[in-house]
Coordinates of C-alpha atoms in Angstrom, one line a residue:
X20 CA 25.2 -1.9 51.1
X21 CA 21.7 -3.9 51.0
X22 CA 21.6 -5.3 47.3
X23 CA 18.4 -6.6 48.8
X24 CA 17.2 -2.9 49.8
X25 CA 14.2 -1.8 46.7
X26 CA 16.1 1.9 47.1
X27 CA 18.6 0.7 45.7
X28 CA 18.7 0.9 41.2
X29 CA 20.2 -2.5 40.2
X30 CA 23.1 -2.6 38.2
X31 CA 23.0 -2.5 34.5
X32 CA 26.8 -2.3 32.5
X33 CA 26.9 0.0 29.9
X34 CA 26.3 -2.6 27.1
X35 CA 22.6 -2.8 28.4
X36 CA 21.6 0.8 27.8
X37 CA 21.1 3.5 26.1
X38 CA 23.6 4.2 22.9
X39 CA 23.7 8.0 24.2
X40 CA 26.3 7.7 26.1
X41 CA 30.3 7.3 25.7
X42 CA 30.9 3.9 27.5
X43 CA 34.8 4.2 26.9
X44 CA 36.5 7.4 26.9
X45 CA 40.4 8.2 25.5
X46 CA 43.2 8.1 28.1
X47 CA 46.3 7.4 26.4
X48 CA 47.0 8.5 22.9
X49 CA 50.5 7.8 22.2
X50 CA 52.0 8.5 18.5
X51 CA 55.4 8.3 16.7
X52 CA 56.7 9.2 14.0
X53 CA 58.9 6.5 12.7
X54 CA 57.2 3.8 14.1
X55 CA 53.7 2.2 11.6
X56 CA 51.8 -0.2 14.0
X57 CA 49.8 -3.0 12.4
X58 CA 47.9 -5.2 15.3
X59 CA 47.9 -5.6 19.0
X60 CA 46.9 -8.3 21.9
X61 CA 46.6 -7.5 25.3
X62 CA 47.3 -9.7 28.4
X63 CA 44.4 -12.1 28.4
X64 CA 44.7 -13.9 31.7
X65 CA 44.0 -13.7 35.4
X66 CA 44.2 -15.1 38.6
X67 CA 41.3 -17.2 37.6
X68 CA 42.6 -17.8 34.6
X69 CA 44.1 -21.4 36.7
X70 CA 40.0 -22.8 37.2
X71 CA 39.6 -23.3 33.1
X72 CA 43.2 -23.3 32.1
X73 CA 44.5 -27.2 31.3
X74 CA 41.3 -28.8 32.6
X75 CA 40.9 -26.8 35.4
X76 CA 43.5 -29.3 36.8
X77 CA 46.7 -26.4 37.7
X78 CA 44.5 -25.2 40.6
X79 CA 45.0 -28.4 42.4
X80 CA 49.0 -26.7 42.6
X81 CA 48.8 -24.2 45.7
X82 CA 53.1 -23.6 45.1
X83 CA 52.1 -23.2 41.5
X84 CA 48.4 -20.7 42.5
X85 CA 50.5 -18.2 44.2
X86 CA 53.3 -18.0 41.8
X87 CA 50.7 -18.0 39.2
X88 CA 49.1 -15.1 40.9
X89 CA 52.2 -13.3 41.1
X90 CA 52.7 -14.1 37.3
X91 CA 50.0 -12.0 36.4
X92 CA 50.0 -9.3 38.8
X93 CA 53.1 -8.4 37.1
X94 CA 52.0 -8.7 33.4
X95 CA 48.2 -7.3 34.4
X96 CA 47.8 -4.6 31.5
X97 CA 51.1 -5.5 29.8
X98 CA 49.6 -4.6 25.3
X99 CA 52.2 -6.7 22.8
X100 CA 51.8 -4.4 19.8
X101 CA 53.2 -5.5 16.2
X102 CA 55.0 -3.0 14.4
X103 CA 57.4 -2.7 11.6
X104 CA 60.6 -4.5 11.5
X105 CA 59.7 -5.5 15.7
X106 CA 57.5 -5.9 18.3
X107 CA 56.9 -3.5 21.0
X108 CA 55.5 -4.5 24.9
X109 CA 54.0 -1.3 26.8
X110 CA 53.4 -2.8 30.8
X111 CA 50.7 -1.5 32.4
X112 CA 48.5 0.0 30.0
X113 CA 51.5 1.4 28.8
X114 CA 52.0 3.4 32.2
X115 CA 55.4 1.6 32.4
X116 CA 58.2 1.4 30.6
X117 CA 58.1 -0.3 27.3
X118 CA 61.1 -2.1 25.7
X119 CA 61.3 -3.1 22.0
X120 CA 62.1 -6.2 20.6
X121 CA 63.4 -6.2 17.0
X122 CA 63.4 -8.5 13.6
X123 CA 66.9 -9.4 12.0
X124 CA 68.2 -7.0 9.7
X125 CA 67.0 -8.7 6.6
X126 CA 63.9 -8.2 8.1
X127 CA 63.6 -4.8 9.3
X128 CA 60.9 -3.5 6.8
X129 CA 58.8 -6.9 7.1
X130 CA 55.3 -6.2 8.6
X131 CA 54.3 -7.8 11.5
X132 CA 50.0 -8.2 11.1
X133 CA 49.1 -10.9 13.6
X134 CA 50.0 -11.6 17.4
X135 CA 48.9 -13.7 20.5
X136 CA 49.8 -14.3 23.9
X137 CA 50.8 -18.0 24.3
X138 CA 52.6 -20.4 27.3
X139 CA 54.3 -23.0 26.8
X140 CA 52.8 -26.2 29.4
X141 CA 57.0 -27.2 30.7
X142 CA 56.9 -23.3 32.1
X143 CA 54.1 -22.4 32.7
X144 CA 55.5 -19.6 34.8
X145 CA 57.0 -18.2 31.1
X146 CA 54.1 -15.6 29.3
X147 CA 55.1 -16.1 25.2
X148 CA 54.3 -13.8 23.0
X149 CA 53.5 -15.2 18.9
X150 CA 53.4 -13.3 15.7
X151 CA 54.0 -14.2 12.6
X152 CA 56.9 -12.8 9.6
X153 CA 55.5 -13.5 6.8
X154 CA 55.3 -17.1 6.6
X155 CA 58.1 -18.2 9.7
X156 CA 56.4 -18.1 13.0
X157 CA 58.7 -16.4 15.6
X158 CA 58.2 -17.3 19.1
X159 CA 59.0 -14.7 21.9
X160 CA 60.0 -15.2 26.0
X161 CA 58.5 -11.6 27.5
X162 CA 60.6 -12.6 31.1
X163 CA 64.1 -12.8 28.6
X164 CA 63.3 -10.6 25.9
X165 CA 65.0 -13.0 24.2
X166 CA 63.9 -15.0 20.8
X167 CA 63.1 -19.1 21.9
X168 CA 61.5 -20.4 18.9
X169 CA 61.2 -19.9 14.9
X170 CA 59.2 -21.9 12.9
X171 CA 58.9 -22.9 9.2
X172 CA 55.8 -24.9 7.4
X173 CA 53.3 -23.0 5.7
X174 CA 54.3 -22.2 1.6
X175 CA 52.4 -19.0 1.7
X176 CA 52.1 -16.0 3.7
X177 CA 50.4 -16.5 7.0
X178 CA 46.9 -14.7 7.3
X179 CA 45.7 -15.3 10.9
X180 CA 47.2 -16.3 14.2
X181 CA 45.0 -18.0 17.1
X182 CA 45.8 -19.1 20.4
X183 CA 43.2 -21.9 21.9
X184 CA 41.4 -20.5 24.9
X185 CA 42.0 -23.3 27.4
X186 CA 44.7 -24.8 25.7
X187 CA 47.4 -22.5 25.4
X188 CA 50.5 -24.2 25.2
X189 CA 48.0 -24.5 21.5
X190 CA 47.6 -22.6 18.6
X191 CA 46.4 -22.3 15.0
X192 CA 47.4 -20.1 11.7
X193 CA 46.5 -19.8 8.4
X194 CA 47.9 -19.1 4.9
X195 CA 47.0 -18.3 1.4
X196 CA 48.8 -21.7 0.9
X197 CA 45.2 -23.2 1.6
X198 CA 45.6 -24.4 4.6
X199 CA 45.6 -24.5 8.5
X200 CA 47.9 -25.8 10.8
X201 CA 48.6 -26.2 14.2
X202 CA 51.1 -25.7 16.9
X203 CA 51.7 -27.0 20.0
X204 CA 54.4 -25.1 21.9
X205 CA 55.1 -28.4 24.5
X206 CA 57.2 -30.0 21.8
X207 CA 60.2 -29.8 20.2
X208 CA 60.8 -28.9 16.2
X209 CA 60.7 -32.0 13.4
X210 CA 64.5 -32.1 12.1
X211 CA 63.7 -35.1 10.2
X212 CA 60.8 -35.7 7.6
X213 CA 58.6 -38.5 8.9
X214 CA 56.0 -38.4 6.8
X215 CA 54.1 -42.1 5.5
X216 CA 54.9 -43.3 2.2
X217 CA 52.8 -43.8 -1.1
X218 CA 53.0 -46.9 -2.7
X219 CA 55.1 -48.9 -4.3
X220 CA 57.0 -46.1 -2.7
X221 CA 58.5 -47.7 0.4
X222 CA 60.9 -44.3 1.8
X223 CA 59.0 -41.5 3.0
X224 CA 57.0 -38.7 0.9
X225 CA 58.6 -35.0 0.0
X226 CA 55.3 -34.5 -0.7
X227 CA 56.1 -30.8 1.7
X228 CA 54.1 -28.1 3.5
X229 CA 50.8 -28.1 0.2
X230 CA 49.8 -31.8 1.0
X231 CA 49.7 -31.3 4.7
X232 CA 53.4 -33.4 5.2
X233 CA 57.2 -32.7 6.7
X234 CA 59.3 -30.6 4.4
X235 CA 62.2 -32.0 3.7
X236 CA 64.1 -29.7 5.4
X237 CA 64.0 -28.9 9.3
X238 CA 60.4 -27.5 10.5
X239 CA 62.6 -24.6 12.9
X240 CA 64.7 -24.3 16.2
X241 CA 63.9 -23.4 19.7
X242 CA 60.5 -24.7 20.9
X243 CA 57.1 -25.5 18.9
X244 CA 55.9 -28.5 16.5
X245 CA 53.2 -29.2 13.7
X246 CA 51.1 -31.4 15.4
X247 CA 48.1 -31.1 12.4
X248 CA 47.4 -29.6 9.2
X249 CA 43.9 -29.0 7.2
X250 CA 44.5 -29.4 3.9
X251 CA 43.5 -27.7 0.9
X252 CA 42.0 -29.2 -2.1
X253 CA 38.6 -30.6 -3.9
X254 CA 38.9 -33.6 -1.2
X255 CA 36.8 -31.5 0.9
X256 CA 39.8 -28.5 1.4
X257 CA 39.8 -25.0 1.2
X258 CA 40.4 -23.9 -2.6
X259 CA 42.2 -21.0 -2.0
X260 CA 43.5 -18.5 0.5
X261 CA 42.0 -19.4 4.7
X262 CA 42.0 -16.1 6.4
X263 CA 40.4 -17.0 9.8
X264 CA 39.9 -19.8 12.4
X265 CA 38.8 -19.6 15.5
X266 CA 39.1 -22.3 18.1
X267 CA 35.9 -23.5 19.8
X268 CA 36.2 -22.8 22.8
X269 CA 35.3 -26.6 24.8
X270 CA 35.2 -29.0 21.8
X271 CA 38.1 -30.6 19.6
X272 CA 36.9 -28.4 16.6
X273 CA 38.2 -25.8 14.8
X274 CA 36.4 -23.2 12.7
X275 CA 38.0 -21.7 9.5
X276 CA 37.0 -19.3 6.4
X277 CA 38.2 -18.2 3.2
X278 CA 39.1 -16.6 -0.3
X279 CA 36.4 -19.2 -1.9
X280 CA 34.2 -18.1 0.7
X281 CA 33.4 -20.9 2.6
X282 CA 33.2 -21.8 6.5
X283 CA 34.8 -25.5 7.4
X284 CA 34.3 -27.1 10.7
X285 CA 37.0 -29.3 10.9
X286 CA 38.1 -32.4 13.9
X287 CA 40.9 -32.2 15.9
X288 CA 42.8 -35.1 15.8
X289 CA 43.1 -36.8 18.9
X290 CA 46.9 -36.9 18.9
X291 CA 47.1 -33.3 19.1
X292 CA 46.0 -33.6 22.9
X293 CA 48.2 -36.9 23.8
X294 CA 51.0 -36.4 21.8
X295 CA 52.3 -39.9 20.4
X296 CA 56.4 -40.7 21.7
X297 CA 56.9 -40.6 17.8
X298 CA 56.2 -37.1 16.1
X299 CA 53.8 -37.6 13.3
X300 CA 51.9 -35.2 11.9
X301 CA 48.3 -35.4 11.6
X302 CA 46.2 -34.7 8.8
X303 CA 43.0 -33.6 8.2
X304 CA 40.9 -33.3 4.1
X305 CA 37.2 -33.9 5.1
X306 CA 36.2 -31.0 7.4
X307 CA 32.4 -32.3 9.2
X308 CA 31.1 -28.5 7.9
X309 CA 31.7 -27.4 4.6
X310 CA 29.5 -24.6 2.5
X311 CA 29.6 -21.3 0.9
X312 CA 26.2 -20.4 0.6
X313 CA 26.9 -18.6 3.7
X314 CA 28.3 -15.6 2.3
X315 CA 28.6 -14.1 -1.5
X316 CA 32.8 -13.2 -1.1
X317 CA 35.6 -14.1 0.8
X318 CA 35.6 -15.1 4.6
X319 CA 37.2 -12.0 7.2
X320 CA 36.4 -13.2 10.5
X321 CA 34.8 -16.0 12.7
X322 CA 33.9 -16.3 16.7
X323 CA 32.1 -19.1 18.8
X324 CA 29.2 -16.9 20.4
X325 CA 28.6 -20.7 21.2
X326 CA 28.6 -24.1 21.0
X327 CA 26.9 -24.3 17.5
X328 CA 26.4 -20.6 17.2
X329 CA 29.2 -18.7 15.3
X330 CA 29.2 -15.0 14.6
X331 CA 31.3 -14.8 10.6
X332 CA 31.7 -12.0 8.2
X333 CA 31.9 -11.4 5.0
X334 CA 34.0 -9.0 2.7
X335 CA 32.2 -6.6 -0.3
X336 CA 30.3 -9.2 -3.5
X337 CA 31.6 -8.2 -7.0
X338 CA 27.5 -8.8 -8.6
X339 CA 26.5 -8.5 -12.5
X340 CA 24.2 -6.3 -13.6
X341 CA 23.4 -7.6 -16.8
X342 CA 25.2 -11.2 -17.9
X343 CA 25.7 -10.4 -21.0
X344 CA 28.0 -7.8 -20.0
X345 CA 30.3 -9.0 -18.1
X346 CA 32.2 -5.7 -17.1
X347 CA 28.9 -4.1 -16.0
X348 CA 29.5 -4.7 -12.8
X349 CA 29.0 -3.3 -8.7
X350 CA 28.9 -4.2 -4.9
X351 CA 27.3 -5.6 -3.2
X352 CA 28.1 -4.6 0.7
X353 CA 29.3 -7.3 2.9
X354 CA 27.7 -9.3 5.5
X355 CA 27.8 -10.2 9.8
X356 CA 25.8 -13.4 10.2
X357 CA 25.2 -14.6 13.5
X358 CA 23.9 -18.9 12.9
X359 CA 24.0 -22.7 13.4
X360 CA 25.0 -25.2 13.0
X361 CA 23.2 -28.0 13.1
X362 CA 24.7 -30.6 12.7
X363 CA 26.8 -30.2 16.7
X364 CA 25.1 -32.8 18.2
X365 CA 24.8 -34.8 15.6
X366 CA 28.7 -35.4 16.6
X367 CA 28.2 -34.1 20.0
X368 CA 25.6 -35.3 21.7
X369 CA 24.6 -34.1 24.4
X370 CA 24.7 -36.5 28.0
X371 CA 27.1 -39.2 25.4
X372 CA 30.4 -39.4 24.8
X373 CA 31.2 -38.5 21.4
X374 CA 32.2 -41.7 19.1
X375 CA 36.2 -41.7 19.0
X376 CA 36.1 -42.4 15.0
X377 CA 34.8 -39.0 13.8
X378 CA 33.6 -39.1 10.0
X379 CA 31.1 -36.6 8.0
X380 CA 29.5 -37.4 5.1
X381 CA 29.9 -36.0 2.0
X382 CA 27.2 -33.8 2.8
X383 CA 28.8 -32.1 5.4
X384 CA 31.9 -31.7 3.2
X385 CA 30.5 -30.8 -0.2
X386 CA 28.2 -27.7 0.3
X387 CA 26.2 -28.8 3.8
X388 CA 23.2 -26.7 3.9
X389 CA 23.0 -28.0 8.1
X390 CA 22.8 -24.7 9.6
X391 CA 20.2 -22.1 10.2
X392 CA 21.0 -18.1 9.6
X393 CA 19.4 -16.3 12.8
X394 CA 20.5 -12.6 12.7
X395 CA 22.3 -10.9 9.4
X396 CA 23.1 -7.8 8.5
X397 CA 24.3 -5.9 6.1
X398 CA 28.1 -4.1 6.8
X399 CA 28.8 -1.0 4.5
X400 CA 32.1 -0.6 5.2
X401 CA 35.3 -0.9 3.5
X402 CA 36.4 -4.5 2.8
X403 CA 39.5 -4.1 5.3
X404 CA 36.7 -2.1 7.8
X405 CA 35.5 -5.6 7.6
X406 CA 38.6 -7.5 7.8
X407 CA 39.3 -5.8 11.0
X408 CA 36.1 -6.5 13.3
X409 CA 36.7 -7.2 16.7
X410 CA 34.3 -9.6 18.5
X411 CA 35.0 -9.9 22.4
X412 CA 32.9 -13.1 24.4
X413 CA 33.0 -13.8 27.8
X414 CA 31.4 -15.8 30.8
X415 CA 30.2 -12.7 32.2
X416 CA 29.8 -10.2 29.4
X417 CA 27.3 -10.3 26.2
X418 CA 28.9 -10.7 22.8
X419 CA 30.6 -7.1 21.5
X420 CA 31.1 -6.9 17.9
X421 CA 34.1 -4.1 17.1
X422 CA 33.8 -2.5 13.9
X423 CA 36.8 0.7 12.8
X424 CA 35.5 3.6 11.3
X425 CA 38.4 5.8 11.1
X426 CA 38.1 8.4 13.2
X427 CA 36.5 6.3 16.0
X428 CA 34.7 3.1 16.9
X429 CA 31.1 1.6 16.7
X430 CA 30.6 -0.9 18.7
X431 CA 27.0 -3.6 18.9
X432 CA 25.7 -5.7 21.4
X433 CA 25.6 -8.8 19.3
X434 CA 22.7 -10.4 21.8
X435 CA 20.5 -7.5 20.7
X436 CA 20.8 -8.7 16.8
X437 CA 17.2 -9.0 15.6
X438 CA 15.9 -12.4 14.0
X439 CA 16.1 -12.5 10.2
X440 CA 13.3 -11.9 8.4
X441 CA 12.3 -15.1 6.1
X442 CA 12.1 -14.8 2.8
X443 CA 7.9 -14.2 1.4
X444 CA 6.9 -16.4 0.2
X445 CA 5.4 -15.8 -3.6
X446 CA 1.9 -17.7 -2.5
X447 CA -0.1 -14.8 -5.2
X448 CA 2.2 -16.6 -7.8
X449 CA 2.2 -20.1 -6.4
X450 CA -1.8 -20.0 -6.6
X451 CA -1.8 -17.9 -10.2
X452 CA -0.1 -21.0 -11.4
X453 CA -2.1 -23.5 -9.1
X454 CA -4.9 -22.3 -11.2
X455 CA -3.4 -22.5 -14.4
X456 CA -2.5 -25.6 -14.5
X457 CA -4.0 -28.2 -17.4
X458 CA -3.3 -31.8 -18.4
X459 CA -2.1 -31.8 -21.7
X460 CA -1.7 -28.1 -21.7
X461 CA -2.4 -27.4 -25.7
X462 CA -1.7 -30.7 -27.2
X463 CA -4.7 -32.2 -25.3
X464 CA -6.6 -29.3 -27.0
X465 CA -5.2 -30.3 -30.7
X466 CA -6.5 -34.0 -30.2
X467 CA -9.4 -33.3 -29.2
X468 CA -11.4 -34.5 -31.7
X469 CA -15.0 -32.2 -31.6
X470 CA -14.9 -29.5 -34.1
X471 CA -14.5 -25.7 -33.5
X472 CA -18.4 -25.5 -33.4
X473 CA -18.7 -27.7 -30.9
X474 CA -15.8 -26.4 -28.6
X475 CA -16.9 -22.5 -29.0
X476 CA -19.6 -23.4 -26.5
X477 CA -16.0 -23.6 -24.4
X478 CA -14.1 -21.2 -25.5
X479 CA -14.0 -17.5 -24.3
X480 CA -15.2 -15.7 -27.9
X481 CA -12.6 -13.4 -28.8
X482 CA -14.1 -9.4 -29.9
X483 CA -12.8 -7.7 -32.4
X484 CA -10.6 -5.1 -32.3
X485 CA -11.6 -1.4 -32.7
X486 CA -10.2 1.0 -34.4
X487 CA -7.9 1.9 -32.2
X488 CA -7.0 -1.4 -31.8
X489 CA -8.4 -2.5 -28.7
X490 CA -10.8 -4.9 -28.2
X491 CA -14.4 -5.2 -26.8
X492 CA -15.1 -4.8 -23.7
X493 CA -16.4 -7.8 -22.4
X494 CA -13.2 -9.4 -23.6
X495 CA -12.8 -7.3 -20.2
X496 CA -15.2 -8.2 -18.2
X497 CA -15.0 -12.1 -18.9
X498 CA -15.7 -13.8 -15.6
X499 CA -13.1 -16.3 -17.1
X500 CA -9.9 -13.9 -17.8
X501 CA -7.6 -14.3 -15.0
X502 CA -4.7 -11.7 -15.0
X503 CA -1.6 -12.9 -13.2
X504 CA -0.3 -10.9 -9.8
X505 CA 1.6 -7.5 -10.8
X506 CA 5.3 -8.2 -10.7
X507 CA 7.6 -5.1 -9.2
X508 CA 10.7 -4.9 -11.7
X509 CA 12.9 -2.6 -11.2
X510 CA 15.1 -1.2 -13.8
X511 CA 17.6 0.7 -11.2
X512 CA 21.2 -0.5 -9.9
X513 CA 22.8 -1.7 -7.7
X514 CA 18.5 -3.7 -7.0
X515 CA 17.5 -3.1 -3.3
X516 CA 20.2 -4.4 -0.4
X517 CA 18.3 -8.1 0.6
X518 CA 19.4 -7.0 3.9
X519 CA 19.0 -4.6 6.4
X520 CA 21.9 -2.3 7.3
X521 CA 23.6 -2.6 10.2
X522 CA 24.0 0.4 11.1
X523 CA 20.5 2.0 10.2
X524 CA 18.6 -1.4 12.1
X525 CA 20.1 -1.6 15.3
X526 CA 21.9 1.0 17.7
X527 CA 24.9 0.6 18.4
X528 CA 27.8 2.7 20.7
X529 CA 30.2 5.2 19.2
X530 CA 34.0 5.2 21.0
X531 CA 35.8 8.2 20.2
X532 CA 39.3 9.3 19.5
X533 CA 38.7 12.9 21.4
X534 CA 40.9 12.9 25.3
X535 CA 39.1 14.2 27.9
X536 CA 41.7 17.1 28.6
X537 CA 42.1 17.8 24.7
X538 CA 44.8 16.8 22.5
X539 CA 46.5 16.4 19.3
X540 CA 44.5 19.0 16.6
X541 CA 45.1 15.4 14.1
X542 CA 44.9 12.1 15.0
X543 CA 44.8 8.9 12.4
X544 CA 42.5 6.5 11.4
X545 CA 42.1 3.6 13.8
X546 CA 42.4 0.5 12.0
X547 CA 42.6 -2.6 14.7
X548 CA 41.2 -2.9 17.7
X549 CA 40.2 -4.9 20.6
X550 CA 38.6 -5.8 23.6
X551 CA 40.6 -6.5 26.3
X552 CA 41.4 -7.5 30.2
X553 CA 37.8 -8.1 31.0
X554 CA 36.1 -5.7 29.1
X555 CA 37.3 -3.1 31.1
X556 CA 40.0 -1.3 27.7
X557 CA 39.8 -1.3 24.4
X558 CA 43.5 -1.0 22.8
X559 CA 43.6 0.7 19.0
X560 CA 46.4 1.5 17.1
X561 CA 46.5 3.5 13.7
X562 CA 49.4 4.2 11.8
X563 CA 52.0 5.8 14.5
X564 CA 49.4 5.6 16.9
X565 CA 48.4 3.7 19.9
X566 CA 45.0 4.2 21.4
X567 CA 43.9 3.2 24.7
X568 CA 40.1 3.4 25.9
X569 CA 38.9 2.9 29.3
X570 CA 35.2 2.2 30.5
X571 CA 33.8 4.4 32.6
X572 CA 32.8 4.4 36.1
X573 CA 29.1 5.4 37.0

């Protein structure tokens, strides 16, 4: 086929076609009456992943490249699913024989809510799965099907887990203890605290996890070590539980969002990428950016779309109708916003080496306004659905936003979001107030020595009231009497939404749960979904059911 032949139609990907098509079809539906499935993680790498993993250094080793291809061939299409009390692995898009790894007897009723694939640089040919059980991190070697690490450290339940896109031995966890912790799988747990001392004491401090320090007991067993903590607190950290985090794709940055409505961008300490011989926990308490002006409620998810552009979404916001009645409230729909961090080039100037000492100012970590909202919409869905939104980003694929809607998934091409309409400028009100401005106001008239009769020629005469209480017509027809512009008031609540509804303003694709060749009459609602395998597959779970959609081939 000659690609230069004008008679040959150019290939158009599905996310640039009409929304009337069905880009994905449900190919697999696995249901269990005993299992409750909560989260998924698709095997994320291909044979070409060595070009960017660890800075592309591994691609120069021919033997490693050959062995890596064999590893990818073995685990391509593998799906890890977190259930209640155990972890399930489905090879080859659930067409191979699955296996399960059960937790201890005391954890049989505990949910696995966060899961991700990772790699230890000491053994790059043995993929790992990292998952969380309440406040404990568990590391599984999928080849041997054995637990190779358990780590403690958080002082509260872990809320999210993410792996670095180019350094897969690094992963971050967020928690309701107000902190974000970064771990290194190539290191080993600290068994004895190695904290700095607080004067006047000379021995190491035992303040514990809440202050970003080592606890007074061993960190864990096996592999993995906490190398940095983004500390919460009034100095610059989160003032509530942290709910989400996202590594920057190329710079030493991590973004976090939490219950305090704040989005923060932190510098990852250099010691994370070059750990010292003597393990020392790095602490960051002042981010490079922090603001709670982007959203009105807790921030549920974050995703980097470009070097300085982030997509974030929030839960519905509790609003008050009447300020005098605190019980008279309503909920305003949550929001999804695409915004630009304006301080990125200040810390990472183009064409220059970033400074070794990177510190923001008080205006950066105390409710910064160094951002620009590019696009924003309301999400008229429940908080659980907003929390489960998934963003797929690839260098060869437009960014896709997935929203689970129960019996179907709504997919949006984020590049089709429209620019935010700027707020209407009150030009009429401002012009009227400007013309009414007087120096001195009423006091100028009171201090005027002229008599009322002398000022009468300059003042507007007032006609007597008629019997019906109205003034004379000459008062209404006066040239000097300018009426203020009428202002629209509303007595209905909730008032009109300040942003457009995403479902009405942007066209999207509906990915349904209907099988091509029949299927069960009723299926549970999809509560979690993600795009995997270079955009060719969508995986979702709900109740005890695993859904697998495949991209249609035209």
